[in-house]
Amino acid sequence: MTVFRKQQTEDTAPSLLGVNTLYLISMILILTLGTSLQAWNPGIGLLLTEIGLIWLPAFLFLWRSNLPLDDTIRWHWPGLLTAGFAVLAGIGFSFFTIWLAEAASDLFGYTLWLPPQFYPRTFSEGLILFTGLVIAAPLCEEFLFRGVIQRGYERIGVRAAIISVSLMFAAYHLSLQRFILLIPISLVLSFAAWRSASVITSILVHASYNLVAATILLAGSFQPNINFELAVSLPVGVVGLLIGGFGIWALARVQGNIGVELDSGSASETSPELPTKKDFWPLLAVVPVIALMIVAELILGLFPSALAVESLNLQPAPWYQPVELVYDIHSRTDELLGKAECQINPTVDS
């Protein structure tokens, strides 16, 4: 324990200005290269985005700052019991977020959607997407946020670090609805990493959280007849919240006072720093970007007609007798789902 406490001093923590600059750089990369990569190929683009635009800049930042990798990001196995409770917390909060997303859609009056090409059509596409969501995203995003950025913010206090990094992580997804949906799990991830003094703990929470969403996404792609109404119901959401809450509570109990002791150990050597205005200038460049994306989401969701380039003019029907059309309905994997019949009965004036 004594050796590990030495690893938590501010000698291994990056500067506040440095992590805020890293946050800005990563967001710019996501908006430019990341958007293009995922438009080209959602699965492979997601992998390249996570590794090349999220993990790599954070790794190069640590290398350029001459900070020890393992000590800075707290790459430390938290123990089997803690790992188990981390997985439980992630699964529970995932089901709670699924219900919360349904409630948010009803409240806002629009639903967040994914482009059709995001849904896999083959086993290989599904495997790549699953790897990106369940393995690459937790590893790379936790490396950046809980491993690097949170360590920098812990210079000004643990509570400030947990709240600030949670807000930054939620805002990183550039969506008003996702911001609201991600706040609970963001707080859990930041707390878990600090309390267990291990970024591996937050990686496990994140991976199990994404596992539920990825499973539902793939199941809906390859088995479109599955009914997911139960998964988005209020009872399942409440049960998920209780399970997730128990998981994070049990995790804290198992860890005892590790995070508290390490924090107090650091505080005894140096008091929390007082941040200066220059430490936050990179975030000033981020705020307009986030605001612009939120406005775009609201317009697209609430007033999609405002994006129309020109008005829609319907021409007269090219037939004058009743017509019956029959369509075969196929899934993206070309599975026949059923048929649809459409009857058109022209009248004198329409």
CSV table of C-alpha atoms in Angstrom, one decimal:
chain,number,residue,atom,x,y,z
A,1,MET,CA,0.0,0.0,0.0
A,2,THR,CA,2.9,2.4,0.8
A,3,VAL,CA,4.4,1.9,-2.6
A,4,PHE,CA,1.1,2.5,-4.3
A,5,ARG,CA,0.5,5.6,-2.3
A,6,LYS,CA,3.7,7.1,-3.7
A,7,GLN,CA,2.4,6.6,-7.2
A,8,GLN,CA,-0.6,8.9,-6.5
A,9,THR,CA,1.4,12.0,-5.7
A,10,GLU,CA,1.2,15.0,-8.1
A,11,ASP,CA,4.5,14.0,-9.5
A,12,THR,CA,2.6,11.6,-11.8
A,13,ALA,CA,-0.3,14.0,-12.5
A,14,PRO,CA,-0.3,16.0,-15.8
A,15,SER,CA,-1.0,19.7,-15.7
A,16,LEU,CA,-4.5,21.1,-15.9
A,17,LEU,CA,-3.7,23.2,-18.9
A,18,GLY,CA,-2.2,20.2,-20.6
A,19,VAL,CA,-5.2,17.9,-20.2
A,20,ASN,CA,-7.6,20.6,-21.3
A,21,THR,CA,-5.6,21.2,-24.4
A,22,LEU,CA,-5.6,17.4,-25.0
A,23,TYR,CA,-9.4,17.5,-24.7
A,24,LEU,CA,-9.6,20.2,-27.3
A,25,ILE,CA,-7.3,18.4,-29.7
A,26,SER,CA,-9.1,15.1,-29.4
A,27,MET,CA,-12.5,16.8,-30.0
A,28,ILE,CA,-11.2,18.5,-33.1
A,29,LEU,CA,-9.8,15.2,-34.4
A,30,ILE,CA,-13.2,13.5,-33.8
A,31,LEU,CA,-15.2,16.2,-35.6
A,32,THR,CA,-12.9,16.1,-38.6
A,33,LEU,CA,-11.2,12.8,-39.2
A,34,GLY,CA,-13.4,10.8,-37.0
A,35,THR,CA,-16.6,11.8,-38.8
A,36,SER,CA,-15.0,11.0,-42.2
A,37,LEU,CA,-13.7,7.7,-41.1
A,38,GLN,CA,-17.1,6.5,-39.7
A,39,ALA,CA,-18.9,7.8,-42.7
A,40,TRP,CA,-16.6,5.7,-44.9
A,41,ASN,CA,-17.0,2.5,-42.8
A,42,PRO,CA,-18.8,2.6,-39.4
A,43,GLY,CA,-17.1,-0.4,-37.9
A,44,ILE,CA,-13.5,0.1,-39.0
A,45,GLY,CA,-14.0,3.8,-38.7
A,46,LEU,CA,-15.0,3.4,-35.1
A,47,LEU,CA,-11.9,1.3,-34.4
A,48,LEU,CA,-9.6,3.8,-36.1
A,49,THR,CA,-11.2,6.7,-34.3
A,50,GLU,CA,-10.9,5.1,-30.8
A,51,ILE,CA,-7.3,4.1,-31.3
A,52,GLY,CA,-5.9,6.8,-33.5
A,53,LEU,CA,-7.9,9.9,-32.4
A,54,ILE,CA,-8.6,9.2,-28.8
A,55,TRP,CA,-5.9,6.8,-27.4
A,56,LEU,CA,-2.9,7.9,-29.5
A,57,PRO,CA,-3.1,11.6,-28.7
A,58,ALA,CA,-3.4,10.8,-25.0
A,59,PHE,CA,-0.4,8.4,-25.2
A,60,LEU,CA,1.7,10.9,-27.0
A,61,PHE,CA,0.8,13.6,-24.5
A,62,LEU,CA,2.1,11.4,-21.6
A,63,TRP,CA,5.2,10.5,-23.6
A,64,ARG,CA,5.8,14.2,-24.4
A,65,SER,CA,5.3,15.2,-20.8
A,66,ASN,CA,7.7,12.5,-19.5
A,67,LEU,CA,5.1,11.1,-17.3
A,68,PRO,CA,5.2,7.4,-16.2
A,69,LEU,CA,2.5,5.6,-18.1
A,70,ASP,CA,1.4,3.0,-15.5
A,71,ASP,CA,1.6,5.3,-12.5
A,72,THR,CA,-0.1,8.2,-14.2
A,73,ILE,CA,-3.2,6.4,-15.6
A,74,ARG,CA,-3.2,4.0,-12.5
A,75,TRP,CA,-2.9,0.8,-14.5
A,76,HIS,CA,-3.4,-1.5,-11.5
A,77,TRP,CA,-5.5,-4.7,-11.2
A,78,PRO,CA,-8.2,-3.8,-8.6
A,79,GLY,CA,-8.9,-7.4,-7.5
A,80,LEU,CA,-11.3,-10.0,-8.7
A,81,LEU,CA,-14.2,-9.0,-6.4
A,82,THR,CA,-13.9,-5.4,-7.4
A,83,ALA,CA,-13.8,-6.3,-11.0
A,84,GLY,CA,-17.0,-8.4,-10.6
A,85,PHE,CA,-18.9,-5.5,-8.9
A,86,ALA,CA,-17.6,-3.2,-11.7
A,87,VAL,CA,-19.2,-5.4,-14.3
A,88,LEU,CA,-22.4,-5.6,-12.3
A,89,ALA,CA,-22.6,-1.8,-12.0
A,90,GLY,CA,-22.0,-1.4,-15.8
A,91,ILE,CA,-24.7,-3.8,-16.8
A,92,GLY,CA,-27.2,-2.3,-14.3
A,93,PHE,CA,-26.7,1.3,-15.4
A,94,SER,CA,-26.8,0.3,-19.0
A,95,PHE,CA,-30.4,-1.0,-18.6
A,96,PHE,CA,-31.3,2.2,-16.6
A,97,THR,CA,-29.9,4.4,-19.5
A,98,ILE,CA,-31.9,2.4,-22.1
A,99,TRP,CA,-35.1,3.3,-20.2
A,100,LEU,CA,-33.9,6.9,-19.7
A,101,ALA,CA,-33.2,7.2,-23.4
A,102,GLU,CA,-36.8,6.2,-24.1
A,103,ALA,CA,-38.1,8.7,-21.6
A,104,ALA,CA,-35.9,11.4,-23.0
A,105,SER,CA,-37.2,10.8,-26.5
A,106,ASP,CA,-40.8,11.2,-25.3
A,107,LEU,CA,-39.8,14.4,-23.4
A,108,PHE,CA,-37.9,16.1,-26.2
A,109,GLY,CA,-40.2,14.9,-28.9
A,110,TYR,CA,-37.6,13.3,-31.1
A,111,THR,CA,-35.4,10.2,-31.1
A,112,LEU,CA,-31.7,10.0,-31.7
A,113,TRP,CA,-31.1,7.8,-34.7
A,114,LEU,CA,-28.2,6.0,-36.3
A,115,PRO,CA,-27.6,6.0,-40.1
A,116,PRO,CA,-28.6,2.7,-41.8
A,117,GLN,CA,-25.0,1.9,-42.7
A,118,PHE,CA,-24.1,1.7,-39.0
A,119,TYR,CA,-26.1,-1.5,-38.6
A,120,PRO,CA,-24.1,-4.6,-39.6
A,121,ARG,CA,-25.2,-6.9,-42.4
A,122,THR,CA,-22.6,-9.6,-42.1
A,123,PHE,CA,-20.9,-11.5,-39.3
A,124,SER,CA,-17.6,-9.8,-40.0
A,125,GLU,CA,-19.2,-6.4,-39.8
A,126,GLY,CA,-20.9,-7.3,-36.6
A,127,LEU,CA,-17.7,-8.6,-35.1
A,128,ILE,CA,-15.8,-5.4,-36.0
A,129,LEU,CA,-18.6,-3.2,-34.6
A,130,PHE,CA,-18.8,-5.3,-31.4
A,131,THR,CA,-15.0,-5.1,-30.9
A,132,GLY,CA,-15.1,-1.3,-31.4
A,133,LEU,CA,-18.0,-0.8,-28.9
A,134,VAL,CA,-17.1,-3.3,-26.2
A,135,ILE,CA,-13.3,-3.4,-26.3
A,136,ALA,CA,-11.8,-0.4,-28.1
A,137,ALA,CA,-14.1,2.3,-26.8
A,138,PRO,CA,-13.8,1.4,-23.1
A,139,LEU,CA,-10.0,1.0,-23.3
A,140,CYS,CA,-9.3,4.1,-25.3
A,141,GLU,CA,-11.9,6.5,-23.8
A,142,GLU,CA,-11.0,5.5,-20.2
A,143,PHE,CA,-7.3,5.9,-21.0
A,144,LEU,CA,-8.1,9.5,-22.1
A,145,PHE,CA,-10.7,10.6,-19.5
A,146,ARG,CA,-10.1,8.6,-16.3
A,147,GLY,CA,-6.5,7.8,-17.0
A,148,VAL,CA,-5.2,11.2,-18.1
A,149,ILE,CA,-7.7,14.0,-17.9
A,150,GLN,CA,-9.1,13.1,-14.4
A,151,ARG,CA,-5.5,12.8,-13.1
A,152,GLY,CA,-4.9,16.3,-14.1
A,153,TYR,CA,-8.1,17.6,-12.5
A,154,GLU,CA,-7.3,15.8,-9.3
A,155,ARG,CA,-4.8,18.5,-8.7
A,156,ILE,CA,-7.6,20.8,-7.7
A,157,GLY,CA,-9.5,18.2,-5.6
A,158,VAL,CA,-11.1,14.8,-6.0
A,159,ARG,CA,-14.7,16.0,-6.0
A,160,ALA,CA,-14.0,18.7,-8.6
A,161,ALA,CA,-12.2,16.1,-10.7
A,162,ILE,CA,-15.1,13.6,-10.6
A,163,ILE,CA,-17.7,16.2,-11.5
A,164,SER,CA,-15.7,18.1,-14.1
A,165,VAL,CA,-14.5,15.0,-16.0
A,166,SER,CA,-18.0,13.5,-15.9
A,167,LEU,CA,-19.4,16.7,-17.5
A,168,MET,CA,-16.5,16.7,-20.1
A,169,PHE,CA,-17.1,13.1,-21.0
A,170,ALA,CA,-20.8,13.6,-21.5
A,171,ALA,CA,-20.3,16.7,-23.5
A,172,TYR,CA,-17.6,14.9,-25.6
A,173,HIS,CA,-20.5,13.1,-27.4
A,174,LEU,CA,-21.8,16.4,-28.8
A,175,SER,CA,-25.5,15.8,-28.2
A,176,LEU,CA,-28.0,17.3,-25.8
A,177,GLN,CA,-29.8,14.0,-25.2
A,178,ARG,CA,-26.7,11.9,-24.9
A,179,PHE,CA,-25.3,14.5,-22.5
A,180,ILE,CA,-28.2,13.9,-20.2
A,181,LEU,CA,-28.2,10.2,-20.6
A,182,LEU,CA,-24.4,9.9,-20.0
A,183,ILE,CA,-24.2,11.9,-16.8
A,184,PRO,CA,-25.1,9.0,-14.4
A,185,ILE,CA,-22.7,6.5,-15.9
A,186,SER,CA,-20.0,9.3,-16.3
A,187,LEU,CA,-20.1,9.9,-12.5
A,188,VAL,CA,-19.9,6.2,-11.8
A,189,LEU,CA,-16.9,5.8,-14.1
A,190,SER,CA,-15.0,8.6,-12.5
A,191,PHE,CA,-15.8,7.5,-9.0
A,192,ALA,CA,-14.9,3.9,-9.7
A,193,ALA,CA,-11.5,4.9,-11.1
A,194,TRP,CA,-10.7,7.1,-8.2
A,195,ARG,CA,-12.1,4.9,-5.4
A,196,SER,CA,-10.3,1.8,-6.6
A,197,ALA,CA,-7.1,3.7,-7.6
A,198,SER,CA,-7.3,1.9,-10.9
A,199,VAL,CA,-8.4,2.8,-14.4
A,200,ILE,CA,-9.0,-0.9,-15.1
A,201,THR,CA,-12.0,-0.7,-12.8
A,202,SER,CA,-13.6,2.1,-14.9
A,203,ILE,CA,-12.7,0.1,-18.1
A,204,LEU,CA,-14.6,-2.9,-16.8
A,205,VAL,CA,-17.7,-0.7,-15.9
A,206,HIS,CA,-17.5,0.9,-19.4
A,207,ALA,CA,-17.1,-2.4,-21.2
A,208,SER,CA,-20.0,-4.1,-19.5
A,209,TYR,CA,-22.1,-1.0,-20.0
A,210,ASN,CA,-21.4,-1.0,-23.7
A,211,LEU,CA,-21.9,-4.8,-23.9
A,212,VAL,CA,-25.6,-4.5,-23.2
A,213,ALA,CA,-26.1,-1.8,-25.9
A,214,ALA,CA,-24.0,-3.7,-28.4
A,215,THR,CA,-25.9,-6.9,-27.8
A,216,ILE,CA,-29.2,-5.2,-28.4
A,217,LEU,CA,-27.9,-3.4,-31.5
A,218,LEU,CA,-26.6,-6.6,-33.1
A,219,ALA,CA,-29.6,-8.7,-32.1
A,220,GLY,CA,-31.9,-6.0,-33.7
A,221,SER,CA,-29.8,-6.1,-36.9
A,222,PHE,CA,-29.7,-9.9,-37.4
A,223,GLN,CA,-33.0,-10.8,-35.7
A,224,PRO,CA,-35.4,-7.9,-36.4
A,225,ASN,CA,-38.4,-9.8,-35.1
A,226,ILE,CA,-37.2,-9.6,-31.5
A,227,ASN,CA,-39.4,-7.4,-29.4
A,228,PHE,CA,-37.4,-5.1,-27.1
A,229,GLU,CA,-40.3,-3.4,-25.4
A,230,LEU,CA,-39.5,-5.1,-22.1
A,231,ALA,CA,-35.9,-3.8,-22.2
A,232,VAL,CA,-37.1,-0.1,-22.4
A,233,SER,CA,-39.8,-0.4,-19.8
A,234,LEU,CA,-39.8,1.5,-16.5
A,235,PRO,CA,-39.6,-1.7,-14.3
A,236,VAL,CA,-36.5,-2.9,-16.1
A,237,GLY,CA,-35.0,0.6,-15.8
A,238,VAL,CA,-35.6,0.7,-12.0
A,239,VAL,CA,-34.2,-2.7,-11.5
A,240,GLY,CA,-31.2,-1.7,-13.6
A,241,LEU,CA,-30.6,1.4,-11.4
A,242,LEU,CA,-30.9,-0.7,-8.2
A,243,ILE,CA,-28.4,-3.3,-9.6
A,244,GLY,CA,-26.0,-0.6,-10.8
A,245,GLY,CA,-26.3,1.2,-7.5
A,246,PHE,CA,-25.6,-1.9,-5.6
A,247,GLY,CA,-22.6,-2.7,-7.8
A,248,ILE,CA,-20.9,0.6,-7.2
A,249,TRP,CA,-21.8,0.6,-3.5
A,250,ALA,CA,-20.3,-2.9,-3.1
A,251,LEU,CA,-17.2,-1.9,-5.1
A,252,ALA,CA,-16.6,1.0,-2.7
A,253,ARG,CA,-17.1,-1.3,0.3
A,254,VAL,CA,-14.7,-3.9,-1.1
A,255,GLN,CA,-12.1,-1.2,-1.8
A,256,GLY,CA,-12.4,0.2,1.8
A,257,ASN,CA,-10.7,3.5,2.0
A,258,ILE,CA,-8.1,3.0,-0.8
A,259,GLY,CA,-9.1,6.1,-2.8
A,260,VAL,CA,-9.6,8.2,0.3
A,261,GLU,CA,-6.3,7.2,1.8
A,262,LEU,CA,-4.4,7.9,-1.4
A,263,ASP,CA,-6.0,11.2,-1.8
A,264,SER,CA,-5.3,12.3,1.7
A,265,GLY,CA,-1.8,11.0,1.4
A,266,SER,CA,-1.2,13.3,-1.6
A,267,ALA,CA,-3.0,16.2,0.1
A,268,SER,CA,-0.6,15.9,3.1
A,269,GLU,CA,2.3,16.6,0.8
A,270,THR,CA,0.8,19.3,-1.3
A,271,SER,CA,-2.5,21.2,-1.0
A,272,PRO,CA,-4.9,21.2,-3.9
A,273,GLU,CA,-3.8,23.7,-6.6
A,274,LEU,CA,-5.8,26.9,-7.3
A,275,PRO,CA,-6.5,26.9,-11.1
A,276,THR,CA,-5.8,30.0,-13.1
A,277,LYS,CA,-7.8,31.3,-16.1
A,278,LYS,CA,-5.2,30.2,-18.6
A,279,ASP,CA,-5.7,26.6,-17.5
A,280,PHE,CA,-9.2,26.7,-19.0
A,281,TRP,CA,-8.6,28.6,-22.3
A,282,PRO,CA,-8.8,25.4,-24.4
A,283,LEU,CA,-12.3,24.8,-23.0
A,284,LEU,CA,-13.4,28.2,-24.3
A,285,ALA,CA,-12.9,26.9,-27.8
A,286,VAL,CA,-14.8,23.8,-27.1
A,287,VAL,CA,-18.0,25.5,-25.8
A,288,PRO,CA,-19.1,27.0,-29.1
A,289,VAL,CA,-18.6,23.7,-30.9
A,290,ILE,CA,-20.7,21.9,-28.3
A,291,ALA,CA,-23.4,24.6,-28.5
A,292,LEU,CA,-23.5,24.4,-32.3
A,293,MET,CA,-23.9,20.7,-32.3
A,294,ILE,CA,-26.7,20.9,-29.7
A,295,VAL,CA,-28.6,23.5,-31.8
A,296,ALA,CA,-28.2,21.4,-34.9
A,297,GLU,CA,-29.6,18.4,-33.0
A,298,LEU,CA,-32.6,20.4,-31.8
A,299,ILE,CA,-33.4,21.7,-35.3
A,300,LEU,CA,-33.0,18.3,-36.9
A,301,GLY,CA,-35.1,16.6,-34.2
A,302,LEU,CA,-37.8,19.2,-33.7
A,303,PHE,CA,-38.0,21.0,-37.0
A,304,PRO,CA,-36.7,18.6,-39.8
A,305,SER,CA,-38.7,20.5,-42.4
A,306,ALA,CA,-36.5,23.6,-41.7
A,307,LEU,CA,-33.6,21.7,-43.4
A,308,ALA,CA,-35.5,21.2,-46.6
A,309,VAL,CA,-33.8,22.9,-49.6
A,310,GLU,CA,-36.9,23.3,-51.6
A,311,SER,CA,-40.6,22.7,-51.1
A,312,LEU,CA,-42.1,19.3,-52.1
A,313,ASN,CA,-44.5,19.5,-55.1
A,314,LEU,CA,-46.5,16.3,-55.8
A,315,GLN,CA,-47.4,15.7,-59.4
A,316,PRO,CA,-50.7,14.2,-60.5
A,317,ALA,CA,-50.9,10.4,-60.3
A,318,PRO,CA,-50.0,8.7,-63.6
A,319,TRP,CA,-53.0,6.4,-63.3
A,320,TYR,CA,-56.7,6.8,-63.3
A,321,GLN,CA,-58.0,3.4,-62.1
A,322,PRO,CA,-57.6,1.9,-58.7
A,323,VAL,CA,-54.2,0.2,-58.2
A,324,GLU,CA,-53.1,-2.4,-55.7
A,325,LEU,CA,-49.4,-2.7,-55.0
A,326,VAL,CA,-47.8,-5.6,-53.0
A,327,TYR,CA,-44.3,-5.3,-51.5
A,328,ASP,CA,-41.9,-7.8,-50.1
A,329,ILE,CA,-40.3,-6.5,-46.9
A,330,HIS,CA,-36.7,-7.6,-46.3
A,331,SER,CA,-34.2,-6.9,-43.5
A,332,ARG,CA,-30.8,-5.6,-44.2
A,333,THR,CA,-29.6,-9.2,-44.2
A,334,ASP,CA,-32.1,-9.9,-46.9
A,335,GLU,CA,-34.4,-12.0,-44.7
A,336,LEU,CA,-38.0,-11.9,-45.8
A,337,LEU,CA,-40.0,-10.4,-43.0
A,338,GLY,CA,-43.4,-10.2,-44.6
A,339,LYS,CA,-45.5,-8.4,-47.1
A,340,ALA,CA,-47.2,-5.0,-47.4
A,341,GLU,CA,-50.2,-4.1,-49.5
A,342,CYS,CA,-51.0,-0.6,-50.7
A,343,GLN,CA,-54.3,0.4,-52.4
A,344,ILE,CA,-54.5,3.6,-54.3
A,345,ASN,CA,-58.0,4.9,-55.4
A,346,PRO,CA,-57.8,8.1,-57.5
A,347,THR,CA,-60.7,10.4,-57.3
A,348,VAL,CA,-61.8,13.2,-59.6
A,349,ASP,CA,-59.6,15.9,-58.1
A,350,SER,CA,-56.9,14.0,-56.2
